[in-house]
Coordinates of C-alpha atoms and ligand atoms in Angstrom, one line a residue:
X1 CA 139.8 234.1 -144.5
X2 CA 136.3 233.4 -143.3
X3 CA 133.8 235.8 -141.8
X4 CA 132.1 233.4 -139.3
X5 CA 133.4 230.2 -137.6
X6 CA 133.1 227.0 -139.7
X7 CA 131.1 224.0 -138.5
X8 CA 131.9 220.4 -139.1
X9 CA 128.9 217.9 -138.9
X10 CA 128.9 214.2 -139.2
X11 CA 128.0 213.0 -142.7
X12 CA 125.6 210.0 -142.1
X13 CA 123.6 208.7 -145.1
X14 CA 122.3 211.8 -146.8
X15 CA 122.3 214.2 -143.8
X16 CA 124.5 216.3 -141.7
X17 CA 124.2 215.7 -137.9
X18 CA 125.7 216.2 -134.5
X19 CA 126.2 219.3 -132.3
X20 CA 129.3 221.1 -133.3
X21 CA 130.4 222.1 -129.8
X22 CA 134.2 221.5 -129.8
X23 CA 136.1 224.7 -130.6
X24 CA 138.9 224.5 -133.1
X25 CA 141.7 227.1 -132.9
X26 CA 144.7 227.8 -135.1
X27 CA 147.8 226.1 -133.7
X28 CA 149.8 229.1 -135.1
X29 CA 147.8 231.5 -133.0
X30 CA 145.4 230.1 -130.4
X31 CA 143.5 233.4 -130.3
X32 CA 142.1 232.6 -133.8
X33 CA 138.9 230.6 -133.5
X34 CA 138.4 228.6 -136.8
X35 CA 135.2 226.8 -136.0
X36 CA 133.5 224.0 -134.2
X37 CA 133.2 220.2 -134.6
X38 CA 131.0 217.5 -133.0
X39 CA 132.7 215.3 -130.3
X40 CA 131.3 212.1 -131.8
X41 CA 130.1 209.1 -129.9
X42 CA 129.6 205.3 -130.3
X43 CA 126.0 206.0 -131.3
X44 CA 127.1 208.3 -134.1
X45 CA 129.5 205.6 -135.4
X46 CA 126.7 203.0 -135.3
X47 CA 124.4 205.2 -137.2
X48 CA 127.1 205.7 -139.8
X49 CA 127.6 202.0 -140.1
X50 CA 123.8 201.5 -140.5
X51 CA 123.9 204.0 -143.4
X52 CA 126.9 202.3 -145.0
X53 CA 125.4 198.9 -144.7
X54 CA 122.1 200.1 -146.3
X55 CA 124.0 201.6 -149.2
X56 CA 126.2 198.6 -149.8
X57 CA 124.0 196.4 -152.1
X58 CA 123.3 199.3 -154.5
X59 CA 127.0 200.4 -154.6
X60 CA 128.3 196.8 -155.1
X61 CA 125.8 196.6 -158.1
X62 CA 127.0 199.8 -159.6
X63 CA 129.4 199.0 -162.4
X64 CA 132.9 199.7 -161.3
X65 CA 133.6 202.2 -164.2
X66 CA 130.6 204.2 -163.0
X67 CA 132.1 204.2 -159.5
X68 CA 135.3 205.4 -161.0
X69 CA 133.5 208.2 -162.9
X70 CA 132.3 209.6 -159.5
X71 CA 135.9 209.7 -158.3
X72 CA 136.9 211.5 -161.5
X73 CA 134.2 214.1 -160.7
X74 CA 135.6 214.4 -157.2
X75 CA 139.0 215.1 -158.8
X76 CA 137.6 218.0 -160.8
X77 CA 135.9 219.5 -157.8
X78 CA 139.1 219.1 -155.7
X79 CA 141.1 220.8 -158.5
X80 CA 138.8 223.7 -158.5
X81 CA 138.8 224.1 -154.8
X82 CA 142.5 223.2 -154.2
X83 CA 143.8 226.6 -153.2
X84 CA 141.0 227.2 -150.7
X85 CA 141.4 223.7 -149.2
X86 CA 145.2 224.2 -148.9
X87 CA 144.7 227.5 -147.0
X88 CA 142.2 225.9 -144.6
X89 CA 144.5 222.9 -144.2
X90 CA 147.5 225.2 -143.4
X91 CA 145.4 227.2 -141.0
X92 CA 144.0 224.3 -139.1
X93 CA 146.9 221.8 -139.1
X94 CA 149.8 224.2 -139.3
X95 CA 151.8 223.2 -142.3
X96 CA 152.8 226.2 -144.6
X97 CA 150.6 226.9 -147.6
X98 CA 153.0 225.4 -150.2
X99 CA 153.2 222.2 -148.2
X100 CA 149.5 222.2 -147.9
X101 CA 149.1 222.7 -151.6
X102 CA 151.4 219.8 -152.2
X103 CA 149.3 217.6 -150.0
X104 CA 146.1 218.5 -151.8
X105 CA 147.8 217.9 -155.1
X106 CA 149.0 214.5 -154.0
X107 CA 145.5 213.6 -152.9
X108 CA 144.1 214.6 -156.3
X109 CA 146.7 212.6 -158.2
X110 CA 146.1 209.6 -156.1
X111 CA 142.3 209.6 -156.6
X112 CA 142.8 210.1 -160.3
X113 CA 145.1 207.0 -160.3
X114 CA 142.7 204.9 -158.2
X115 CA 139.7 205.9 -160.3
X116 CA 141.4 204.4 -163.3
X117 CA 141.6 201.1 -161.5
X118 CA 137.8 200.9 -161.9
X119 CA 138.5 199.7 -165.4
X120 CA 141.0 197.1 -164.3
X121 CA 140.2 195.3 -160.9
X122 CA 141.5 192.3 -162.8
X123 CA 141.2 188.7 -161.9
X124 CA 142.7 186.1 -164.1
X125 CA 142.0 182.8 -165.9
X126 CA 144.3 179.8 -166.2
X127 CA 143.7 176.3 -167.8
X128 CA 142.0 174.0 -165.4
X129 CA 143.2 170.4 -164.9
X130 CA 139.5 169.4 -164.9
X131 CA 137.7 168.3 -168.1
X132 CA 135.1 170.6 -169.4
X133 CA 136.0 173.3 -166.9
X134 CA 136.7 176.9 -167.2
X135 CA 138.5 178.4 -164.2
X136 CA 138.9 182.1 -163.3
X137 CA 139.1 184.5 -160.4
X138 CA 137.4 187.8 -159.8
X139 CA 137.2 190.3 -156.9
X140 CA 134.3 191.1 -154.6
X141 CA 134.2 194.1 -152.3
X142 CA 134.8 193.3 -148.6
X143 CA 131.6 195.3 -147.6
X144 CA 131.5 198.1 -145.1
X145 CA 135.0 199.3 -144.3
X146 CA 136.3 201.5 -141.5
X147 CA 139.0 204.2 -142.1
X148 CA 140.7 205.8 -139.1
X149 CA 143.1 208.6 -139.9
X150 CA 145.6 211.0 -138.3
X151 CA 145.9 214.8 -138.3
X152 CA 149.2 215.2 -140.1
X153 CA 147.8 214.6 -143.7
X154 CA 144.1 215.1 -143.1
X155 CA 143.3 215.6 -146.8
X156 CA 145.6 213.0 -148.4
X157 CA 145.3 210.1 -146.1
X158 CA 141.5 209.8 -145.8
X159 CA 141.3 210.2 -149.6
X160 CA 144.0 207.7 -150.5
X161 CA 142.3 205.1 -148.3
X162 CA 138.8 206.0 -149.5
X163 CA 139.4 206.0 -153.2
X164 CA 140.5 202.3 -153.6
X165 CA 137.9 201.2 -151.1
X166 CA 135.1 202.9 -153.2
X167 CA 136.5 201.8 -156.6
X168 CA 136.4 198.2 -155.3
X169 CA 132.7 198.6 -154.4
X170 CA 132.9 199.0 -150.6
X171 CA 131.0 201.6 -148.6
X172 CA 133.0 203.5 -146.0
X173 CA 132.9 205.0 -142.6
X174 CA 135.7 207.5 -142.0
X175 CA 136.7 208.6 -138.5
X176 CA 139.2 211.4 -139.1
X177 CA 141.5 212.9 -136.5
X178 CA 139.9 215.2 -133.9
X179 CA 142.6 217.9 -134.4
X180 CA 141.6 218.7 -138.1
X181 CA 137.8 218.3 -138.6
X182 CA 137.2 221.5 -140.5
X183 CA 139.3 220.6 -143.6
X184 CA 137.7 217.1 -143.5
X185 CA 134.3 218.9 -143.6
X186 CA 135.3 220.7 -146.8
X187 CA 136.2 217.4 -148.4
X188 CA 132.9 215.9 -147.2
X189 CA 131.0 218.7 -148.9
X190 CA 132.8 218.0 -152.2
X191 CA 132.2 214.3 -151.9
X192 CA 128.5 215.1 -151.6
X193 CA 128.6 217.5 -154.5
X194 CA 130.3 214.8 -156.6
X195 CA 127.1 212.8 -156.3
X196 CA 128.1 209.6 -154.4
X197 CA 124.8 207.9 -153.4
X198 CA 123.8 208.6 -149.8
X199 CA 125.5 206.2 -147.3
X200 CA 128.4 205.3 -149.6
X201 CA 130.7 207.7 -147.8
X202 CA 130.0 208.4 -144.1
X203 CA 132.1 210.6 -141.8
X204 CA 132.0 210.6 -138.0
X205 CA 134.1 213.0 -136.0
X206 CA 135.5 212.5 -132.5
X207 CA 138.3 210.5 -131.0
X208 CA 138.8 206.9 -129.6
X209 CA 135.2 206.2 -128.8
X210 CA 133.7 206.3 -132.3
X211 CA 136.9 204.7 -133.6
X212 CA 136.5 201.7 -131.3
X213 CA 132.8 201.4 -132.2
X214 CA 133.8 201.1 -135.9
X215 CA 136.4 198.4 -135.1
X216 CA 134.1 196.4 -132.9
X217 CA 131.0 196.4 -135.2
X218 CA 130.7 193.0 -136.9
X219 CA 129.3 194.6 -140.1
X220 CA 132.6 196.4 -140.6
X221 CA 134.8 193.9 -142.5
X222 CA 138.1 195.7 -142.7
X223 CA 139.9 198.5 -140.9
X224 CA 142.5 200.7 -142.6
X225 CA 144.3 202.7 -139.8
X226 CA 147.0 205.3 -139.9
X227 CA 148.3 206.8 -136.7
X228 CA 150.7 206.2 -133.8
X229 CA 152.4 202.8 -133.2
X230 CA 150.9 202.8 -129.7
X231 CA 147.3 203.0 -130.9
X232 CA 148.0 200.9 -133.9
X233 CA 149.1 198.0 -131.7
X234 CA 145.7 198.1 -130.0
X235 CA 143.9 198.3 -133.3
X236 CA 145.9 195.3 -134.7
X237 CA 145.2 193.3 -131.6
X238 CA 141.5 194.0 -131.6
X239 CA 141.1 193.3 -135.3
X240 CA 143.1 190.0 -134.8
X241 CA 140.8 188.9 -132.1
X242 CA 137.8 189.7 -134.3
X243 CA 139.3 188.1 -137.4
X244 CA 139.0 191.4 -139.2
X245 CA 141.2 192.4 -142.0
X246 CA 143.5 195.2 -140.9
X247 CA 146.0 197.5 -142.5
X248 CA 148.1 199.8 -140.3
X249 CA 150.6 202.5 -141.1
X250 CA 152.3 203.7 -138.0
X251 CA 155.3 205.6 -136.6
X252 CA 158.7 206.1 -138.0
X253 CA 162.3 207.1 -137.1
X254 CA 163.6 207.7 -140.5
X255 CA 167.3 207.6 -141.2
X256 CA 169.2 209.7 -143.7
X257 CA 172.7 208.2 -144.3
X258 CA 175.5 210.4 -145.5
X259 CA 178.5 208.5 -146.8
X260 CA 182.0 210.1 -147.1
X261 CA 181.7 210.6 -150.9
X262 CA 178.4 212.4 -150.7
X263 CA 177.6 215.8 -152.2
X264 CA 177.3 217.5 -148.7
X265 CA 175.4 220.5 -149.8
X266 CA 172.8 218.3 -151.5
X267 CA 172.7 216.0 -148.4
X268 CA 172.3 218.8 -145.9
X269 CA 169.6 220.5 -148.0
X270 CA 167.7 217.2 -148.3
X271 CA 168.1 216.5 -144.6
X272 CA 166.8 220.0 -143.6
X273 CA 163.8 219.5 -145.9
X274 CA 163.1 216.1 -144.3
X275 CA 163.8 217.1 -140.7
X276 CA 162.2 220.6 -140.5
X277 CA 159.6 220.4 -143.4
X278 CA 156.0 220.3 -142.1
X279 CA 157.5 221.0 -138.7
X280 CA 158.9 217.4 -138.5
X281 CA 155.3 216.1 -138.5
X282 CA 155.5 213.9 -141.5
X283 CA 155.5 210.2 -140.9
X284 CA 158.4 210.2 -143.4
X285 CA 160.3 213.0 -141.5
X286 CA 164.1 212.6 -141.2
X287 CA 164.9 212.2 -137.6
X288 CA 168.3 210.6 -137.7
X289 CA 171.3 211.7 -139.8
X290 CA 173.7 208.9 -139.8
X291 CA 177.0 210.4 -141.1
X292 CA 180.4 209.0 -141.7
X293 CA 183.0 210.4 -139.3
X294 CA 185.2 211.9 -142.1
X295 CA 182.5 214.3 -143.3
X296 CA 180.5 214.7 -140.0
X297 CA 181.9 218.1 -138.9
X298 CA 181.3 219.6 -142.4
X299 CA 177.8 218.1 -142.5
X300 CA 176.9 219.3 -139.0
X301 CA 178.1 222.8 -139.9
X302 CA 175.8 222.9 -143.0
X303 CA 172.7 221.4 -141.3
X304 CA 173.1 223.9 -138.4
X305 CA 173.2 226.8 -140.8
X306 CA 170.1 225.5 -142.5
X307 CA 168.3 225.0 -139.2
X308 CA 169.1 228.6 -138.2
X309 CA 167.7 229.8 -141.6
X310 CA 164.3 228.3 -140.9
X311 CA 161.6 231.0 -140.5
X312 CA 158.9 229.8 -138.2
X313 CA 155.6 231.7 -138.4
X314 CA 152.0 231.8 -139.2
X315 CA 151.5 229.3 -142.0
X316 CA 149.4 231.7 -144.1
X317 CA 152.1 234.3 -144.1
X318 CA 154.4 234.8 -147.1
X319 CA 158.0 234.0 -146.4
X320 CA 157.4 231.7 -143.5
X321 CA 159.2 228.4 -143.9
X322 CA 157.9 226.4 -140.9
X323 CA 154.5 226.3 -139.2
X324 CA 153.7 225.2 -135.6
X325 CA 153.2 221.8 -134.0
X326 CA 149.6 220.8 -134.4
X327 CA 148.6 221.0 -130.7
X328 CA 149.7 221.9 -127.2
X329 CA 150.2 218.2 -126.6
X330 CA 152.4 217.8 -129.6
X331 CA 154.5 220.8 -128.7
X332 CA 154.9 219.5 -125.1
X333 CA 156.2 216.2 -126.5
X334 CA 158.8 218.0 -128.7
X335 CA 159.9 220.2 -125.8
X336 CA 160.3 217.2 -123.6
X337 CA 162.5 215.4 -126.1
X338 CA 164.6 218.6 -126.5
X339 CA 165.3 218.3 -122.8
X340 CA 166.1 214.6 -123.1
X341 CA 168.4 215.4 -125.9
X342 CA 170.2 218.0 -123.9
X343 CA 170.9 215.4 -121.2
X344 CA 172.0 212.7 -123.8
X345 CA 173.9 214.5 -126.5
X346 CA 175.4 217.8 -127.7
X347 CA 173.0 220.5 -128.6
X348 CA 174.0 222.3 -131.8
X349 CA 171.1 224.6 -132.4
X350 CA 167.5 225.1 -131.1
X351 CA 166.5 223.0 -128.1
X352 CA 163.8 225.5 -126.9
X353 CA 160.4 226.8 -127.7
X354 CA 160.4 229.5 -130.4
X355 CA 160.2 232.6 -128.2
X356 CA 158.9 235.1 -130.8
X357 CA 155.5 233.4 -131.3
X358 CA 154.1 232.9 -127.8
X359 CA 150.5 232.4 -129.0
X360 CA 151.3 229.4 -131.2
X361 CA 152.8 226.0 -130.6
X362 CA 156.2 226.6 -132.1
X363 CA 159.3 224.5 -131.3
X364 CA 162.6 225.8 -132.5
X365 CA 164.3 223.7 -135.2
X366 CA 166.8 221.6 -133.3
X367 CA 170.0 219.7 -134.1
X368 CA 171.8 217.4 -131.7
X369 CA 175.3 216.0 -132.5
X370 CA 177.2 213.1 -130.9
X371 CA 174.0 211.1 -130.5
X372 CA 174.5 207.5 -129.7
X373 CA 172.2 204.9 -131.3
X374 CA 171.1 203.8 -127.8
X375 CA 169.9 207.3 -126.8
X376 CA 166.1 207.9 -126.6
X377 CA 166.3 210.7 -129.1
X378 CA 167.8 208.2 -131.6
X379 CA 165.2 205.5 -131.0
X380 CA 161.8 207.1 -130.2
X381 CA 159.5 209.0 -132.6
X382 CA 159.4 212.7 -131.7
X383 CA 157.2 214.1 -134.5
X384 CA 158.8 217.5 -134.4
X385 CA 161.7 219.4 -136.0
X386 CA 164.4 217.6 -134.0
X387 CA 167.4 216.0 -135.8
X388 CA 169.8 213.6 -134.2
X389 CA 173.2 213.3 -135.9
X390 CA 174.8 209.9 -135.3
X391 CA 178.5 209.5 -136.4
X392 CA 179.6 206.2 -137.8
X393 CA 182.9 204.7 -139.1
X394 CA 181.7 202.6 -142.1
X395 CA 178.9 201.9 -144.5
X396 CA 178.4 198.6 -142.6
X397 CA 177.9 200.5 -139.3
X398 CA 175.6 203.1 -141.0
X399 CA 173.3 200.3 -142.2
X400 CA 173.4 198.6 -138.8
X401 CA 172.5 201.8 -137.0
X402 CA 169.8 202.7 -139.5
X403 CA 168.2 199.3 -139.0
X404 CA 168.6 199.2 -135.2
X405 CA 165.3 200.8 -134.4
X406 CA 161.8 199.2 -134.2
X407 CA 160.5 201.3 -137.1
X408 CA 161.0 201.1 -140.9
X409 CA 159.1 203.6 -143.0
X410 CA 161.5 205.5 -145.3
X411 CA 165.3 206.0 -145.5
X412 CA 167.7 207.9 -147.6
X413 CA 171.3 207.5 -148.6
X414 CA 173.6 210.2 -150.1
X415 CA 176.6 208.9 -152.1
X416 CA 178.1 209.3 -155.5
X417 CA 179.0 205.6 -155.6
X418 CA 176.4 203.4 -157.3
X419 CA 177.6 200.2 -155.7
X420 CA 177.4 201.6 -152.2
X421 CA 174.0 203.1 -153.0
X422 CA 172.7 199.7 -154.0
X423 CA 174.2 198.1 -151.0
X424 CA 172.2 200.4 -148.8
X425 CA 169.1 200.2 -150.9
X426 CA 169.1 196.4 -150.6
X427 CA 169.8 196.2 -146.9
X428 CA 167.9 199.0 -145.4
X429 CA 164.8 197.8 -143.5
X430 CA 162.4 200.4 -144.9
X431 CA 159.4 200.4 -147.1
X432 CA 160.8 203.2 -149.2
X433 CA 164.4 204.2 -149.8
X434 CA 165.6 207.4 -151.5
X435 CA 169.0 207.8 -153.1
X436 CA 170.4 211.4 -153.0
X437 CA 166.9 212.7 -152.1
X438 CA 165.2 213.4 -148.8
X439 CA 163.0 210.9 -146.9
X440 CA 159.8 211.8 -148.5
X441 CA 156.5 210.1 -149.2
X442 CA 155.8 208.5 -152.6
X443 CA 154.0 208.9 -155.8
X444 CA 150.4 207.8 -156.4
X445 CA 151.3 204.8 -158.6
X446 CA 153.9 203.3 -156.3
X447 CA 153.2 201.4 -153.1
X448 CA 153.6 203.4 -149.9
X449 CA 154.2 202.1 -146.4
X450 CA 156.7 200.6 -144.0
X451 CA 157.9 197.5 -142.4
X452 CA 158.6 196.2 -138.9
X453 CA 156.7 198.2 -136.2
X454 CA 155.7 200.8 -138.8
X455 CA 153.2 198.7 -140.7
X456 CA 151.0 195.7 -140.8
X457 CA 149.1 194.5 -143.8
X458 CA 149.3 195.3 -147.5
X459 CA 150.8 198.6 -148.7
X460 CA 148.7 201.6 -149.5
X461 CA 148.6 203.5 -152.9
X462 CA 150.1 201.9 -156.0
X463 CA 148.4 199.6 -158.4
X464 CA 147.3 197.0 -155.8
X465 CA 145.8 199.3 -153.1
X466 CA 142.2 198.2 -153.9
X467 CA 143.0 194.6 -153.2
X468 CA 143.1 195.1 -149.4
X469 CA 139.4 196.2 -149.8
X470 CA 138.5 193.2 -151.9
X471 CA 138.1 189.4 -151.6
X472 CA 139.2 187.2 -154.4
X473 CA 136.9 184.4 -155.5
X474 CA 137.9 181.4 -157.6
X475 CA 135.2 180.0 -159.9
X476 CA 135.3 176.6 -161.6
X477 CA 132.6 176.4 -164.3
X478 CA 131.7 172.9 -165.5
X479 CA 130.3 174.2 -168.7
X480 CA 129.7 170.9 -170.5
X481 CA 127.6 169.6 -167.6
X482 CA 129.8 166.4 -167.7
X483 CA 130.9 164.4 -164.7
X484 CA 134.5 165.3 -163.6
X485 CA 137.0 162.6 -164.6
X486 CA 140.0 163.9 -162.7
X487 CA 141.1 166.5 -160.1
X488 CA 140.6 167.2 -156.5
X489 CA 138.1 165.8 -154.1
Ligands
NAD1 P1 146.9 208.7 -133.1 O1 147.3 207.2 -133.1 O2 146.9 209.4 -131.8 O3 145.5 208.8 -133.8 C1 145.2 208.3 -135.0 C2 143.7 208.1 -135.1 O4 143.3 207.1 -134.2 C3 142.8 209.3 -134.8 O5 141.7 209.3 -135.7 C4 142.4 209.0 -133.4 O6 141.2 209.6 -133.0 C5 142.2 207.5 -133.4 N1 142.3 206.8 -132.1 C6 142.8 207.4 -130.9 N2 142.8 206.4 -129.9 C7 142.2 205.3 -130.5 C8 141.9 204.0 -130.0 N3 142.2 203.7 -128.7 N4 141.4 203.1 -130.8 C9 141.1 203.4 -132.1 N5 141.4 204.7 -132.7 C10 142.0 205.6 -131.9 O7 147.9 209.4 -134.1 P2 148.0 210.9 -134.5 O8 148.7 211.6 -133.4 O9 146.7 211.4 -135.1 O10 149.0 210.8 -135.8 C11 150.4 210.9 -135.7 C12 151.0 209.5 -135.8 O11 150.6 209.0 -137.1 C13 152.5 209.5 -135.9 O12 153.0 208.4 -135.1 C14 152.8 209.2 -137.3 O13 154.1 208.6 -137.6 C15 151.7 208.4 -137.8 N6 151.6 208.4 -139.2 C16 152.0 207.3 -139.9 C17 151.9 207.4 -141.3 C18 152.4 206.2 -142.1 O14 152.0 206.1 -143.3 N7 153.2 205.3 -141.6 C19 151.3 208.5 -142.0 C20 150.9 209.5 -141.2 C21 151.0 209.5 -139.8

């Protein structure tokens, strides 16, 4: 795909910096060297915040529709480069090309939607109870904001955080995941080409050290974080102590409920897509199938057949239907949970490393049956292609089991009965619920995010995403210059 290794460099102000000394290999074949990225330090983060702070006054003053116009320009550049970006994303992160193309498409649609918000950003007016007074609200940007993102959607997540922050007039410092710097670099180049003024978007590579520096710096007014629940808890605690606005989207353990009147072929196909798609590395991945006893044998037979039909392989190769885990660490986690599952439940298919691809991080698609809601594989996020089938006796029990974990991102229910569908929709503790469709992410113009330990703060995407990056101000204008005759003191 490329003749020489790629190089990621920090984007700070209007220059590229940092020694790209960390090698990045393909997770599908570790013999393939893709490029290098800088490790990233506290000093790099501070330099990026300096640049963002310097650019802030000019960007705040730029009329919002002009800010939006730059995002529309970025949309056009991303559209032109979408196929190349998708291939690089697939190669570096491991999802197959059609999934990578879908991620890029989603990012583009979201930026397009957020750019349109530049002409809204609406406050409101209401009659004041005070004489001679006109009262209204408007929104000011928070200032410099920090975005800390994971590797599993390295194109979409940084962009769906960045777009509403920029539209609202903030300048940003992005600290992307260390596993996927090269695709971020490609996006950074397009951001520059779109013509954003220097310092409006800054990108610092590396891991926890620069991320912590961004969180700690008093000039950074808000943190939008997506990643693991474990790290998210630390981020929330630190932001709380610093009185800093924080938005976290974290882990999941998403349930797919199959009721006894469901279309079982549809349910099994949706479950396979949710469980094995993107190698189970979507935050919205299906990891629990909660199935009513009467149809459980038939469902397990179908899902096992679909698991066996998965074709793991190099994500750039035609015909491959599942790529690798992103890293050796992630593969190790999945293999460990496969062993835990063998102790706890009944292995139906998989449960091992995929033997045919020894140079990549490939787990075999795995299904466990007879899983109890108390088992670790039924409670803990695995982030790999491992499905736990939990059998239940009633709709009531299905809902109780689905809600009986600490997470709450997405959920799905398969049924032909409208009343039962609504019962589940209303009572499932998830931010998103699908009916007769897999546990997937959402569309640009609807809110996305979870509840319980999955999320803290306002939802991302949708029409209100920019509000997290904004402060409302209420204005009372005494336009007659008359003394007030009533009201508050
Ligand atoms: P992670 O928590 O390991 O890392 C996320 C980001 O935090 C990275 O940029 C990392 O460098 C940084 N980081 C690491 N240690 C830090 C620290 N001590 N302080 C501050 N920042 C730190 O997560 P990951 O492995 O990159 O991503 C996978 C996780 O993300 C999964 O748990 C998945 O469910 C979750 N996720 C959630 C959503 C959602 O919308 N709910 C979306 C995508 C991914």
